[in-house]
Structures are given as structure tokens and as C-alpha cells.
Amino acid sequence: MLYFSRWKTTLIWLAVLAGVVFAAPNLLDRQQAASLPDWLPSKQLTLGLDLQGGSYMLLQVERQDIIEDRLTTTVDDVRRLLREAGIGYTGLSGTGQTVQVRIRDGAQIEEAREVLSEITEPVAAGVFGGGTVVEASIEEPQPGQLRILLTDEGITYRVSSAVAQSIEVVRKRIDELGTTEPVIQRQGADRILVQVPGLDDPERLKGLLNQTAKLAFRMVDTSMPVQEAMDGRPPATSEVLFSTDDPPIPYLIQRSVLVSGENLVDAQAGYDQRTNEPIVTFRFDSKGGQRFGQATTQNVGLPFAIVLDEQVISAPVIREPILGGTGQISGNFDVQSANDLAILLRAGALPATLTVIEERTVGPGLGADSIAAGEIAGVIGAVLVLAFMFVAYGMLGFIANLALIANVTMIIALLTMLGATLTLPGIAGIVLTIGMAVDSNVLIYERIREEHRAGRSLIQAIDAGFSRAFSTILDANVTTLIAAIILFYLGTGPVRGFAVTLAIGIVTTVFTAFTFTRWMMAEWVRRRRPKAMPRGLLDAVIRDFTFRFMTFRRFTFVLSAVASVGAMVLFATVNMNYGIDFKGGSMIEVQAKQGNADVGDIRARLSELNLGDIQAQEFGTPRDVLIRVQAQGGGENAEQTVITLVRAELEGDYDIRRVEVVGPTVSGELAQAGTIAVIASLMAILVYIWLRFEWQFALGAIIATVHDVVLTIGIFVISGIEFNLSSIAAVLTIVGYSLNDTVVVYDRVRENLRRYKKLPMTGLLDLSINQMLPRTILTSVTTLLALLALFIFGGEVIQSFTFAMIFGVLVGTYSSIFIAAPVLILFKLRPENFRVGLDTEDDAESGTGVAGKSTA
């Protein structure tokens, strides 16, 4: 119906106006947005790290640290409990997750078990949602020998507790840096996700997060020279630790702790009044101050050590008792290192080491360049699409363009309201939506033309066009939405940003097509009273096709089969150029501070670091170089060492613009998640199409889509373009786009099966494809215009993504015509399934006429 009640018109315009109001603050800078009145929305889009710079780190709590800590604690508890009970023992030791001890007197075995039962008592497990956890069990493998086993359940509980505690410590440390809006959240059982936007010094952040900051004040053991302890065997109550000096100085340190960092209440950086060197002053709580005063009173004239993470910061001699609970730490500090130590001490110690298993850092300069590139690509893509639509449809194209502008405005408004993060792939999603959103309007307009040509009045044709296009648009967009949802749940980082943008774009596209566009059409009809459809300049070019596509089906089947087999053979025999997301390693983008970069010099300098295979190539401009370093194979920390060495070698001559490090653990997980995402999306879409159509349609759609995915992977192998996380997003988007195209054709085939009872399948498929060919051409051209703008102007970072998408659009258009449609003949689709109780046009008249037309 073209009639819109007043309340419906009001709601439509309120929705569009709300989109404008909530999107408008993004046109202002932050100060202008903050100065808006309180009653006006002032929230702006949250930019991803790839657009504003900053650091993304995925930290993992080291389970082995927790095990070792629990083992040491359990050994100490066993020693304490047996001594307090007066039970003699020998051979107390701990290895792995086992503590064992031998009781000297066999008559005290039961008493010892009773005493040690305190260790095996269940503890409350709040982090697991309630209940209790048994952390240890006790057994007697041999007479007189007791063995305490630390349970996996207990260790997991401790790891989970350590993650919760670490999040708070990490938050305190990052807050001390003065950064704005950091994201710190739990990810999985043993990981912490840290995102700090706008950070200028990611190495400082990494240094703060890598240290557990366990501080202890311990006495220096002067009972024997340290060299003798190193050459022989140190006392059981002492250990050799090294200082932070270069070269490090060894000290023989007693294991017993006088005062620990847990008793600190404050720490501040300052200057020594005598030497003017940077120091750190500290203050204990009352208990710590008392213990520190007693220890220094009893050990005047003896050295004591200030130990941080098993390294000796300083080892001064106690000249006099230190009372009052305050003191200072001096060492080889500069101003920043003194500040960082104060931050670490104030924030408290981490319960376990945090290992960086994935790092993605973007400098603010590169972020600004990415924004500029994205804006240029978006504007050019939008202008090309808008101009093409106006040329193609005239006045109707102008209406479609207004709907498209409203669509993009609502996407930005929803992203802003939801607090979603806009990434560079997210901008790609918006540009792609610009191209794909046109599809809905094209489908409606082409349907209106068909209805008008069939003899309906223009008003009736418009009404019927919207009604009959609805199911096609719904099916086409739901398939893409399924791919976007799966991409969001199985993706990570920027890929999720792309999925969110794409999903929102699909929702707003359906809304604008069936409400805003329809309202504008109704107003145009009411005010102008047109008698015929407006004509565009392309009307004479893309109308009334009568190609006999099915006559080529055997040739196209053979061609596609050969191409698919060839792509799979290449994939199996030629190594695809996997990015670090899937094979691990490091990637660093640098920019020369002066003049052009010397790629040969960079390659030569880095080769001396013995880091294995190093690739350096010009990236974008002659000043920029992209460096790839192979995975080191020495665990997660080995990858971090690479970045440290490369920074030290190049930062004098080059600015570090972007750093990506993916450890072996994460790279394996990303590869698995990417494969699962593609398979899961195909299966979900298969089920949807099966429910909406017949099983032949579902299998045909999947065959065509698998064909597109295989050929896309083949083009990655042939071209050597890097295959990374963005490429997975591209493949899944191709899945959605290809299915979109296929479903549109299938929807028309299903409709014609209901209408023409005696038309042969080959003629019916030709008719259906020819009827949808104007829409296919227009949609493909508009999508390609948007993608080409993104490919040419969007920057190097997303070129692999857009290249895959351009190829996917072309091959998807081909497969929907030459693979998906003829497959229905192969599977012997039975037309009678669609004829019961349906439209019964005169077969002799309609069927023959169409057959004649389709075979002309």
C-alpha cells in the first residue's frame, strides 16, 4: 500500500532524524562535541587502534607460575604443620604437582594424615559461580611415605583467581600512565585483553605489564663469598641472585623475607638530596614498618637486599635502624625508570607472570593516515555509486540516493549509540554496504518495471513491486547476515568490527528500502501524478535480455571444475602466502625519518641479528618499509625478543609505525577459528535455504558458494597476496554476497515454476536469469565501484581484503548464472512441487510466449 498514515510518516521521519542527530557529533572535533548542550547527543564514534593509534595486547597468565607458587606454598605448609604437631619427618620435597614427605615414626602416620588434612580441605570457589574446590589430595604410596597431589581443578581455580587479581593490578598500572578509555577485560580462562588507544610509547606499557613486581626486603648472606657459593653449593637457606647492573653483579641472598611488597602503602619517584639522582621513596603500613624497624635494628652494619622479581635493585649496608616505616630505593635509575618502578609498587604485584601472546600496535601517525585514506575511499566510492544510480534510473535513482544517504547516516548513528569500535575493515564494511545497499532498491525498481510492463497502472505496479520484492530482499540479506553473525562470534579484533558494521548495514538497508524509499515513492506519486516510469540513460542498454545461458552449461561446468581442481592442486602444492595471523611471527612497519628508506640496508642490518628469514619490502611510499620476521619457535617470549632487537637496531633512523606479533599459540587458534567460521557459515546458510526453498536449491547454492571460495583461495595462491585475518573476513563476505546473488535468481526461478507449468527447465532458467540480469549488472557494477575506490584509495593495509572482494564479486556473479542455476537441472528439480494451489496463468498463452522469447 502506498498510503502512509500520519503516525507512520512521523515514526519514519523520527527514525531518520534520530540517525542524523546521533551521527552529527562525528562531524565535530572532540572539544566542539564536548561543548554541546547536555540535552543534545555528543557521543562520538569509538575509533579502533588502527585508526587512532595505540596498543592491543593479549596477555596470558602463566599456569606454570601458579603451579610452582602452589608447590612452594604447600611444601612450606607441610613443614609448618608437622613441626607444630611435633611429628618427625625427612625427605620433604616437591616436584611437578606432587609434594612428598616421609614420617620417621610409623606410629605417627595417622596423626600426620590428620594434621595435613588442613591442606586438602575444600575451599569456596566463588569464581566458578559457587560451590567448593578440592585443591589437593593425600595418599600413602608406601608405608611411612605421604604424597600430596595438587589437583588440576585446584590449579585451574588458582589460575582463574590470578586472572581476576591481575586485571585489577593491570588496570591500576595503566591508569597511572594517564591514558584515556583503556579496555581491560577477561578473555577465556587464563587471558586478559588490554587495549590502550592513543598510546605513544607501547614499549613502556609492555615493560610495565611484563613485570610481576614482587618486591621483597631480604638479608645478604655473608657467611661465605658469593663466588664460592656459585662454584660450589650455596647454603640451603640462601640463593644466588643477580643485580640489574650491566654486567650483572651476583649476590648471595637469604631466602627468608624480612618485609614484602604487600606491606607497602605508597611509593613515589623523587631525587636524592645529596646526589640529586632519581630514587624511589616508599612507605610501609604499621605492620610492615614495625617488622622493617626490627630487622634493621637487629642487623646494623650488615647489608640487605631490595629484590624485585628475583633481581637485586640495590644492596645497601644498614648504617642505623630505619624507623618510622619509610625508606628509599636507589639504583641506576633515570627519571622514567624511577617513575615506572613507583607505578609498579603502588599498583601491587601480579600473582603470576603475564606473557604477551599477541600484540598489535599502531602509531598515531599511521592511524591518522588510515583515517584519511578511509575517508577518501568512502567519499569517492559514495560519489561513484550515487552518480551511477542517478544515471541508471533518473528520478528513481535520486530517490534511491536519498535512501542510501539516510542508510549510511543511520549506520554511523547506530555504531555511535552502541559504542561499537570503528576499525579500518569497518570502514570497508560501510563502503561495501554502500554498494550492496543499492541492491534492494534495484530489486524493487526492476520489479516495478516488470509489473508496469505487464499492464498494471504505475501506482499498482509500485505497490506490487514493493510487495513482491520483499521476500527476495529478505532471503538475500538474511544469508549475508548469517555470515556476519558467525564472523562476529568466531572473529577477533578488526574482523569483529567489520562484522558489526556489515550486520548493522544489512538491518538499516532493509529498513530504508521498505519504509523510507517507499514513503518517498508515495510522496512522488502523490505530488507529481506520473503516468509512466522515469527513464534513465541506461534503459536502452540493460533491458530485454534474451540470452540462452543454459546452452553453455556443459562448457561452464567443465571450465569451473577444471579451475576448482587446479585451485585445490595449487593450494596443496604451492605454499600460500600466509600472514603472521596464521603462521606466527612478527611484522613491523617503519618509516624513514629523513629521505627514502633503504630496503637493502634494513635487510642487511637485521640479518646480523640472527632472527631467521627476514623479508623487507617497500610498502606504499618510498619512505615506508614493511618487515616480516619468521616465527622463532622458542615460545611466546621469543617473539617479543624480536621486536626488542629490531627496535633497538632501527629506531635511530626510522619511526616504528605499526607492530604486530602473533605467538604460536594464538596463530594456531586463529587458523582453526577461521576454518570453523567458513564451514559454520556455509552450514547455517545451507539450513536456511533448505527451509526456505527445496533441497535442490540448498545444494545448488552451497556448490556455487564452495566454487567461489575455492577459486578465491586459488587467486590468493596465484597472486601471492598475503592471506590474513582480513582475508578470512573477505572470504566470508564473498560467501554472503555470492549467496545473495544466487538467492535472488533462485527466488525468481521458484516464482516462475509456480507460473509456467509446461515450460521446459532450460527455458525457464534462461527466462529467470534474463529477468534478473538488469539487477545483477547494476548491483555488481555499484559494488565494484565502491570496492575499486577502496582498493585504489584505501591504503595498503586493506588491499588484500578489497582485492579478494573484487574477485569474489566477479566470480560470484558468474557462479549464480552458470553454476547455481544449471545445477537445478542436474539435480532434477521437479516443477510440480511448486504448482499446487498457486498462480495458474494460462499456460498455452503465457508459457509459450515466454518460451519463444527465452529461446529467441
PDB file of C-alpha atoms in Angstrom, residues 445-658:
ATOM      1  CA  TYR A 445      12.693  -0.800  -9.191  1.00  0.00           C
ATOM      2  CA  GLU A 446      13.128  -3.694 -11.589  1.00  0.00           C
ATOM      3  CA  ARG A 447      10.096  -5.404 -10.115  1.00  0.00           C
ATOM      4  CA  ILE A 448       8.058  -2.218 -10.552  1.00  0.00           C
ATOM      5  CA  ARG A 449       9.123  -2.050 -14.205  1.00  0.00           C
ATOM      6  CA  GLU A 450       8.034  -5.658 -14.770  1.00  0.00           C
ATOM      7  CA  GLU A 451       4.653  -5.100 -13.172  1.00  0.00           C
ATOM      8  CA  HIS A 452       4.149  -1.882 -15.151  1.00  0.00           C
ATOM      9  CA  ARG A 453       5.044  -3.605 -18.434  1.00  0.00           C
ATOM     10  CA  ALA A 454       2.604  -6.395 -17.603  1.00  0.00           C
ATOM     11  CA  GLY A 455      -0.251  -3.889 -17.865  1.00  0.00           C
ATOM     12  CA  ARG A 456      -0.684  -2.599 -14.321  1.00  0.00           C
ATOM     13  CA  SER A 457      -1.058   1.097 -13.667  1.00  0.00           C
ATOM     14  CA  LEU A 458       2.006   2.797 -12.238  1.00  0.00           C
ATOM     15  CA  ILE A 459       0.506   3.011  -8.729  1.00  0.00           C
ATOM     16  CA  GLN A 460      -0.469  -0.674  -8.813  1.00  0.00           C
ATOM     17  CA  ALA A 461       2.973  -1.568 -10.202  1.00  0.00           C
ATOM     18  CA  ILE A 462       4.759   0.323  -7.415  1.00  0.00           C
ATOM     19  CA  ASP A 463       2.612  -1.320  -4.766  1.00  0.00           C
ATOM     20  CA  ALA A 464       3.102  -4.804  -6.255  1.00  0.00           C
ATOM     21  CA  GLY A 465       6.819  -4.186  -6.807  1.00  0.00           C
ATOM     22  CA  PHE A 466       7.464  -3.478  -3.140  1.00  0.00           C
ATOM     23  CA  SER A 467       5.318  -6.415  -2.003  1.00  0.00           C
ATOM     24  CA  ARG A 468       6.824  -8.991  -4.359  1.00  0.00           C
ATOM     25  CA  ALA A 469      10.423  -7.855  -3.827  1.00  0.00           C
ATOM     26  CA  PHE A 470      10.148  -8.222  -0.066  1.00  0.00           C
ATOM     27  CA  SER A 471      10.758 -11.985   0.180  1.00  0.00           C
ATOM     28  CA  THR A 472      13.665 -11.802  -2.266  1.00  0.00           C
ATOM     29  CA  ILE A 473      15.341  -8.970  -0.363  1.00  0.00           C
ATOM     30  CA  LEU A 474      14.721 -10.725   2.959  1.00  0.00           C
ATOM     31  CA  ASP A 475      16.251 -14.018   1.775  1.00  0.00           C
ATOM     32  CA  ALA A 476      19.221 -12.278   0.177  1.00  0.00           C
ATOM     33  CA  ASN A 477      20.012 -10.181   3.252  1.00  0.00           C
ATOM     34  CA  VAL A 478      19.462 -12.947   5.802  1.00  0.00           C
ATOM     35  CA  THR A 479      22.143 -15.088   4.129  1.00  0.00           C
ATOM     36  CA  THR A 480      24.645 -12.213   4.385  1.00  0.00           C
ATOM     37  CA  LEU A 481      23.532 -11.541   7.968  1.00  0.00           C
ATOM     38  CA  ILE A 482      24.231 -15.168   8.901  1.00  0.00           C
ATOM     39  CA  ALA A 483      27.787 -14.814   7.593  1.00  0.00           C
ATOM     40  CA  ALA A 484      28.214 -11.531   9.539  1.00  0.00           C
ATOM     41  CA  ILE A 485      26.939 -13.049  12.805  1.00  0.00           C
ATOM     42  CA  ILE A 486      29.251 -16.060  12.549  1.00  0.00           C
ATOM     43  CA  LEU A 487      32.127 -13.750  11.661  1.00  0.00           C
ATOM     44  CA  PHE A 488      31.412 -11.708  14.812  1.00  0.00           C
ATOM     45  CA  TYR A 489      31.309 -14.692  17.172  1.00  0.00           C
ATOM     46  CA  LEU A 490      34.317 -16.500  15.700  1.00  0.00           C
ATOM     47  CA  GLY A 491      36.336 -13.470  14.658  1.00  0.00           C
ATOM     48  CA  THR A 492      38.628 -11.227  16.655  1.00  0.00           C
ATOM     49  CA  GLY A 493      39.678  -7.584  16.763  1.00  0.00           C
ATOM     50  CA  PRO A 494      39.213  -5.664  13.486  1.00  0.00           C
ATOM     51  CA  VAL A 495      37.362  -8.595  11.883  1.00  0.00           C
ATOM     52  CA  ARG A 496      34.658  -8.230  14.530  1.00  0.00           C
ATOM     53  CA  GLY A 497      34.459  -4.533  13.737  1.00  0.00           C
ATOM     54  CA  PHE A 498      33.830  -5.388  10.096  1.00  0.00           C
ATOM     55  CA  ALA A 499      31.133  -7.918  11.076  1.00  0.00           C
ATOM     56  CA  VAL A 500      29.334  -5.401  13.299  1.00  0.00           C
ATOM     57  CA  THR A 501      29.345  -2.760  10.563  1.00  0.00           C
ATOM     58  CA  LEU A 502      28.112  -5.232   7.958  1.00  0.00           C
ATOM     59  CA  ALA A 503      25.324  -6.548  10.205  1.00  0.00           C
ATOM     60  CA  ILE A 504      24.111  -3.051  11.095  1.00  0.00           C
ATOM     61  CA  GLY A 505      24.259  -2.119   7.405  1.00  0.00           C
ATOM     62  CA  ILE A 506      22.025  -5.053   6.488  1.00  0.00           C
ATOM     63  CA  VAL A 507      19.414  -4.065   9.088  1.00  0.00           C
ATOM     64  CA  THR A 508      19.383  -0.396   8.070  1.00  0.00           C
ATOM     65  CA  THR A 509      19.262  -1.359   4.391  1.00  0.00           C
ATOM     66  CA  VAL A 510      16.093  -3.393   4.856  1.00  0.00           C
ATOM     67  CA  PHE A 511      14.561  -0.565   6.926  1.00  0.00           C
ATOM     68  CA  THR A 512      15.309   2.204   4.437  1.00  0.00           C
ATOM     69  CA  ALA A 513      14.243   0.122   1.414  1.00  0.00           C
ATOM     70  CA  PHE A 514      10.797  -0.749   2.753  1.00  0.00           C
ATOM     71  CA  THR A 515       9.965   2.375   4.726  1.00  0.00           C
ATOM     72  CA  PHE A 516      11.922   5.455   3.717  1.00  0.00           C
ATOM     73  CA  THR A 517      12.202   4.648  -0.004  1.00  0.00           C
ATOM     74  CA  ARG A 518       8.558   3.577  -0.106  1.00  0.00           C
ATOM     75  CA  TRP A 519       7.437   6.781   1.624  1.00  0.00           C
ATOM     76  CA  MET A 520       9.431   8.916  -0.837  1.00  0.00           C
ATOM     77  CA  MET A 521       7.934   6.977  -3.755  1.00  0.00           C
ATOM     78  CA  ALA A 522       4.429   7.530  -2.345  1.00  0.00           C
ATOM     79  CA  GLU A 523       5.085  11.276  -1.967  1.00  0.00           C
ATOM     80  CA  TRP A 524       6.462  11.475  -5.512  1.00  0.00           C
ATOM     81  CA  VAL A 525       3.362   9.722  -6.883  1.00  0.00           C
ATOM     82  CA  ARG A 526       1.006  11.882  -4.796  1.00  0.00           C
ATOM     83  CA  ARG A 527       2.612  15.173  -5.821  1.00  0.00           C
ATOM     84  CA  ARG A 528       3.556  14.511  -9.472  1.00  0.00           C
ATOM     85  CA  ARG A 529       0.834  12.051 -10.536  1.00  0.00           C
ATOM     86  CA  PRO A 530       3.166  10.323 -13.043  1.00  0.00           C
ATOM     87  CA  LYS A 531       1.711   8.048 -15.714  1.00  0.00           C
ATOM     88  CA  ALA A 532       4.894   6.217 -16.667  1.00  0.00           C
ATOM     89  CA  MET A 533       8.163   5.100 -15.083  1.00  0.00           C
ATOM     90  CA  PRO A 534      11.012   7.644 -15.254  1.00  0.00           C
ATOM     91  CA  ARG A 535      13.710   6.611 -17.698  1.00  0.00           C
ATOM     92  CA  GLY A 536      17.435   6.621 -17.079  1.00  0.00           C
ATOM     93  CA  LEU A 537      20.262   6.858 -19.606  1.00  0.00           C
ATOM     94  CA  LEU A 538      20.996   3.141 -19.263  1.00  0.00           C
ATOM     95  CA  ASP A 539      17.465   1.990 -20.013  1.00  0.00           C
ATOM     96  CA  ALA A 540      18.260   1.175 -23.617  1.00  0.00           C
ATOM     97  CA  VAL A 541      21.429  -0.711 -22.710  1.00  0.00           C
ATOM     98  CA  ILE A 542      20.312  -3.106 -19.962  1.00  0.00           C
ATOM     99  CA  ARG A 543      16.755  -4.043 -20.900  1.00  0.00           C
ATOM    100  CA  ASP A 544      15.095  -7.077 -22.539  1.00  0.00           C
ATOM    101  CA  PHE A 545      17.904  -9.620 -22.483  1.00  0.00           C
ATOM    102  CA  THR A 546      17.204 -12.956 -24.204  1.00  0.00           C
ATOM    103  CA  PHE A 547      20.486 -14.820 -23.795  1.00  0.00           C
ATOM    104  CA  ARG A 548      20.349 -18.624 -23.872  1.00  0.00           C
ATOM    105  CA  PHE A 549      22.615 -19.237 -20.886  1.00  0.00           C
ATOM    106  CA  MET A 550      21.733 -22.905 -20.446  1.00  0.00           C
ATOM    107  CA  THR A 551      23.202 -23.847 -23.823  1.00  0.00           C
ATOM    108  CA  PHE A 552      26.629 -23.123 -22.294  1.00  0.00           C
ATOM    109  CA  ARG A 553      26.097 -25.106 -19.092  1.00  0.00           C
ATOM    110  CA  ARG A 554      28.219 -28.120 -20.084  1.00  0.00           C
ATOM    111  CA  PHE A 555      31.104 -25.872 -21.094  1.00  0.00           C
ATOM    112  CA  THR A 556      30.865 -23.758 -17.927  1.00  0.00           C
ATOM    113  CA  PHE A 557      30.629 -26.887 -15.741  1.00  0.00           C
ATOM    114  CA  VAL A 558      33.828 -28.261 -17.265  1.00  0.00           C
ATOM    115  CA  LEU A 559      35.557 -24.870 -17.058  1.00  0.00           C
ATOM    116  CA  SER A 560      34.592 -24.394 -13.399  1.00  0.00           C
ATOM    117  CA  ALA A 561      35.537 -27.971 -12.488  1.00  0.00           C
ATOM    118  CA  VAL A 562      38.979 -27.601 -14.090  1.00  0.00           C
ATOM    119  CA  ALA A 563      39.517 -24.211 -12.392  1.00  0.00           C
ATOM    120  CA  SER A 564      38.399 -25.567  -8.995  1.00  0.00           C
ATOM    121  CA  VAL A 565      40.599 -28.673  -9.220  1.00  0.00           C
ATOM    122  CA  GLY A 566      43.501 -26.503 -10.344  1.00  0.00           C
ATOM    123  CA  ALA A 567      42.966 -24.154  -7.394  1.00  0.00           C
ATOM    124  CA  MET A 568      42.933 -27.064  -4.940  1.00  0.00           C
ATOM    125  CA  VAL A 569      46.078 -28.591  -6.508  1.00  0.00           C
ATOM    126  CA  LEU A 570      47.847 -25.238  -6.246  1.00  0.00           C
ATOM    127  CA  PHE A 571      46.712 -24.870  -2.645  1.00  0.00           C
ATOM    128  CA  ALA A 572      48.087 -28.339  -1.812  1.00  0.00           C
ATOM    129  CA  THR A 573      51.397 -27.969  -3.663  1.00  0.00           C
ATOM    130  CA  VAL A 574      52.265 -24.257  -3.558  1.00  0.00           C
ATOM    131  CA  ASN A 575      52.603 -22.530  -0.220  1.00  0.00           C
ATOM    132  CA  MET A 576      50.028 -19.788   0.224  1.00  0.00           C
ATOM    133  CA  ASN A 577      51.473 -16.524   1.458  1.00  0.00           C
ATOM    134  CA  TYR A 578      50.074 -16.797   4.984  1.00  0.00           C
ATOM    135  CA  GLY A 579      50.278 -13.720   7.159  1.00  0.00           C
ATOM    136  CA  ILE A 580      51.538 -13.829  10.715  1.00  0.00           C
ATOM    137  CA  ASP A 581      47.955 -14.326  11.911  1.00  0.00           C
ATOM    138  CA  PHE A 582      48.184 -17.952  10.768  1.00  0.00           C
ATOM    139  CA  LYS A 583      51.851 -18.884  10.920  1.00  0.00           C
ATOM    140  CA  GLY A 584      53.045 -16.706  13.785  1.00  0.00           C
ATOM    141  CA  GLY A 585      55.948 -14.290  13.724  1.00  0.00           C
ATOM    142  CA  SER A 586      56.392 -10.531  13.712  1.00  0.00           C
ATOM    143  CA  MET A 587      55.560  -7.702  11.338  1.00  0.00           C
ATOM    144  CA  ILE A 588      56.912  -4.185  11.715  1.00  0.00           C
ATOM    145  CA  GLU A 589      56.089  -1.208   9.527  1.00  0.00           C
ATOM    146  CA  VAL A 590      58.707   1.568   9.643  1.00  0.00           C
ATOM    147  CA  GLN A 591      59.031   4.978   8.042  1.00  0.00           C
ATOM    148  CA  ALA A 592      62.303   6.742   7.341  1.00  0.00           C
ATOM    149  CA  LYS A 593      62.788   9.861   9.454  1.00  0.00           C
ATOM    150  CA  GLN A 594      64.646  11.561   6.599  1.00  0.00           C
ATOM    151  CA  GLY A 595      64.548  10.836   2.884  1.00  0.00           C
ATOM    152  CA  ASN A 596      63.592   7.486   1.400  1.00  0.00           C
ATOM    153  CA  ALA A 597      64.020   4.159   3.162  1.00  0.00           C
ATOM    154  CA  ASP A 598      66.963   1.932   2.207  1.00  0.00           C
ATOM    155  CA  VAL A 599      65.402  -1.531   1.984  1.00  0.00           C
ATOM    156  CA  GLY A 600      68.754  -3.214   1.278  1.00  0.00           C
ATOM    157  CA  ASP A 601      70.376  -1.595   4.311  1.00  0.00           C
ATOM    158  CA  ILE A 602      67.456  -2.609   6.550  1.00  0.00           C
ATOM    159  CA  ARG A 603      67.665  -6.194   5.308  1.00  0.00           C
ATOM    160  CA  ALA A 604      71.435  -6.304   5.862  1.00  0.00           C
ATOM    161  CA  ARG A 605      71.278  -4.803   9.366  1.00  0.00           C
ATOM    162  CA  LEU A 606      68.536  -7.162  10.510  1.00  0.00           C
ATOM    163  CA  SER A 607      70.226 -10.217   9.004  1.00  0.00           C
ATOM    164  CA  GLU A 608      73.052  -9.721  11.510  1.00  0.00           C
ATOM    165  CA  LEU A 609      70.592 -10.275  14.374  1.00  0.00           C
ATOM    166  CA  ASN A 610      70.248 -13.995  13.504  1.00  0.00           C
ATOM    167  CA  LEU A 611      66.464 -13.945  13.562  1.00  0.00           C
ATOM    168  CA  GLY A 612      65.971 -16.356  10.663  1.00  0.00           C
ATOM    169  CA  ASP A 613      64.102 -15.460   7.493  1.00  0.00           C
ATOM    170  CA  ILE A 614      63.590 -11.691   7.199  1.00  0.00           C
ATOM    171  CA  GLN A 615      61.594 -10.024   4.444  1.00  0.00           C
ATOM    172  CA  ALA A 616      61.702  -6.268   3.868  1.00  0.00           C
ATOM    173  CA  GLN A 617      59.788  -4.536   1.102  1.00  0.00           C
ATOM    174  CA  GLU A 618      58.607  -1.088   0.154  1.00  0.00           C
ATOM    175  CA  PHE A 619      55.079  -0.537   1.435  1.00  0.00           C
ATOM    176  CA  GLY A 620      53.033   2.267  -0.082  1.00  0.00           C
ATOM    177  CA  THR A 621      55.528   5.137  -0.385  1.00  0.00           C
ATOM    178  CA  PRO A 622      59.347   5.022  -0.806  1.00  0.00           C
ATOM    179  CA  ARG A 623      59.668   6.141   2.827  1.00  0.00           C
ATOM    180  CA  ASP A 624      57.733   3.153   4.193  1.00  0.00           C
ATOM    181  CA  VAL A 625      59.023  -0.391   4.601  1.00  0.00           C
ATOM    182  CA  LEU A 626      57.200  -3.492   5.807  1.00  0.00           C
ATOM    183  CA  ILE A 627      59.384  -6.001   7.649  1.00  0.00           C
ATOM    184  CA  ARG A 628      58.345  -9.598   8.305  1.00  0.00           C
ATOM    185  CA  VAL A 629      60.310 -11.864  10.629  1.00  0.00           C
ATOM    186  CA  GLN A 630      59.614 -15.585  10.765  1.00  0.00           C
ATOM    187  CA  ALA A 631      58.273 -17.291  13.892  1.00  0.00           C
ATOM    188  CA  GLN A 632      61.187 -18.015  16.225  1.00  0.00           C
ATOM    189  CA  GLY A 633      59.975 -21.368  17.526  1.00  0.00           C
ATOM    190  CA  GLY A 634      61.119 -20.598  21.059  1.00  0.00           C
ATOM    191  CA  GLY A 635      57.753 -19.909  22.656  1.00  0.00           C
ATOM    192  CA  GLU A 636      55.833 -16.689  23.178  1.00  0.00           C
ATOM    193  CA  ASN A 637      58.677 -14.670  24.719  1.00  0.00           C
ATOM    194  CA  ALA A 638      60.957 -15.343  21.736  1.00  0.00           C
ATOM    195  CA  GLU A 639      58.613 -13.307  19.515  1.00  0.00           C
ATOM    196  CA  GLN A 640      58.774 -10.364  21.909  1.00  0.00           C
ATOM    197  CA  THR A 641      62.576 -10.521  21.819  1.00  0.00           C
ATOM    198  CA  VAL A 642      62.411  -9.992  18.047  1.00  0.00           C
ATOM    199  CA  ILE A 643      60.569  -6.690  18.447  1.00  0.00           C
ATOM    200  CA  THR A 644      63.028  -5.508  21.081  1.00  0.00           C
ATOM    201  CA  LEU A 645      66.022  -6.280  18.855  1.00  0.00           C
ATOM    202  CA  VAL A 646      64.509  -4.735  15.723  1.00  0.00           C
ATOM    203  CA  ARG A 647      63.511  -1.586  17.609  1.00  0.00           C
ATOM    204  CA  ALA A 648      66.995  -1.197  19.045  1.00  0.00           C
ATOM    205  CA  GLU A 649      68.553  -1.624  15.595  1.00  0.00           C
ATOM    206  CA  LEU A 650      66.299   0.689  13.569  1.00  0.00           C
ATOM    207  CA  GLU A 651      64.692   3.296  15.832  1.00  0.00           C
ATOM    208  CA  GLY A 652      67.569   5.727  15.345  1.00  0.00           C
ATOM    209  CA  ASP A 653      66.788   6.123  11.628  1.00  0.00           C
ATOM    210  CA  TYR A 654      63.157   5.010  11.403  1.00  0.00           C
ATOM    211  CA  ASP A 655      59.841   5.648  13.120  1.00  0.00           C
ATOM    212  CA  ILE A 656      58.061   2.454  14.174  1.00  0.00           C
ATOM    213  CA  ARG A 657      54.552   2.952  12.737  1.00  0.00           C
ATOM    214  CA  ARG A 658      52.981  -0.453  13.281  1.00  0.00           C
TER     215      ARG A 658
END
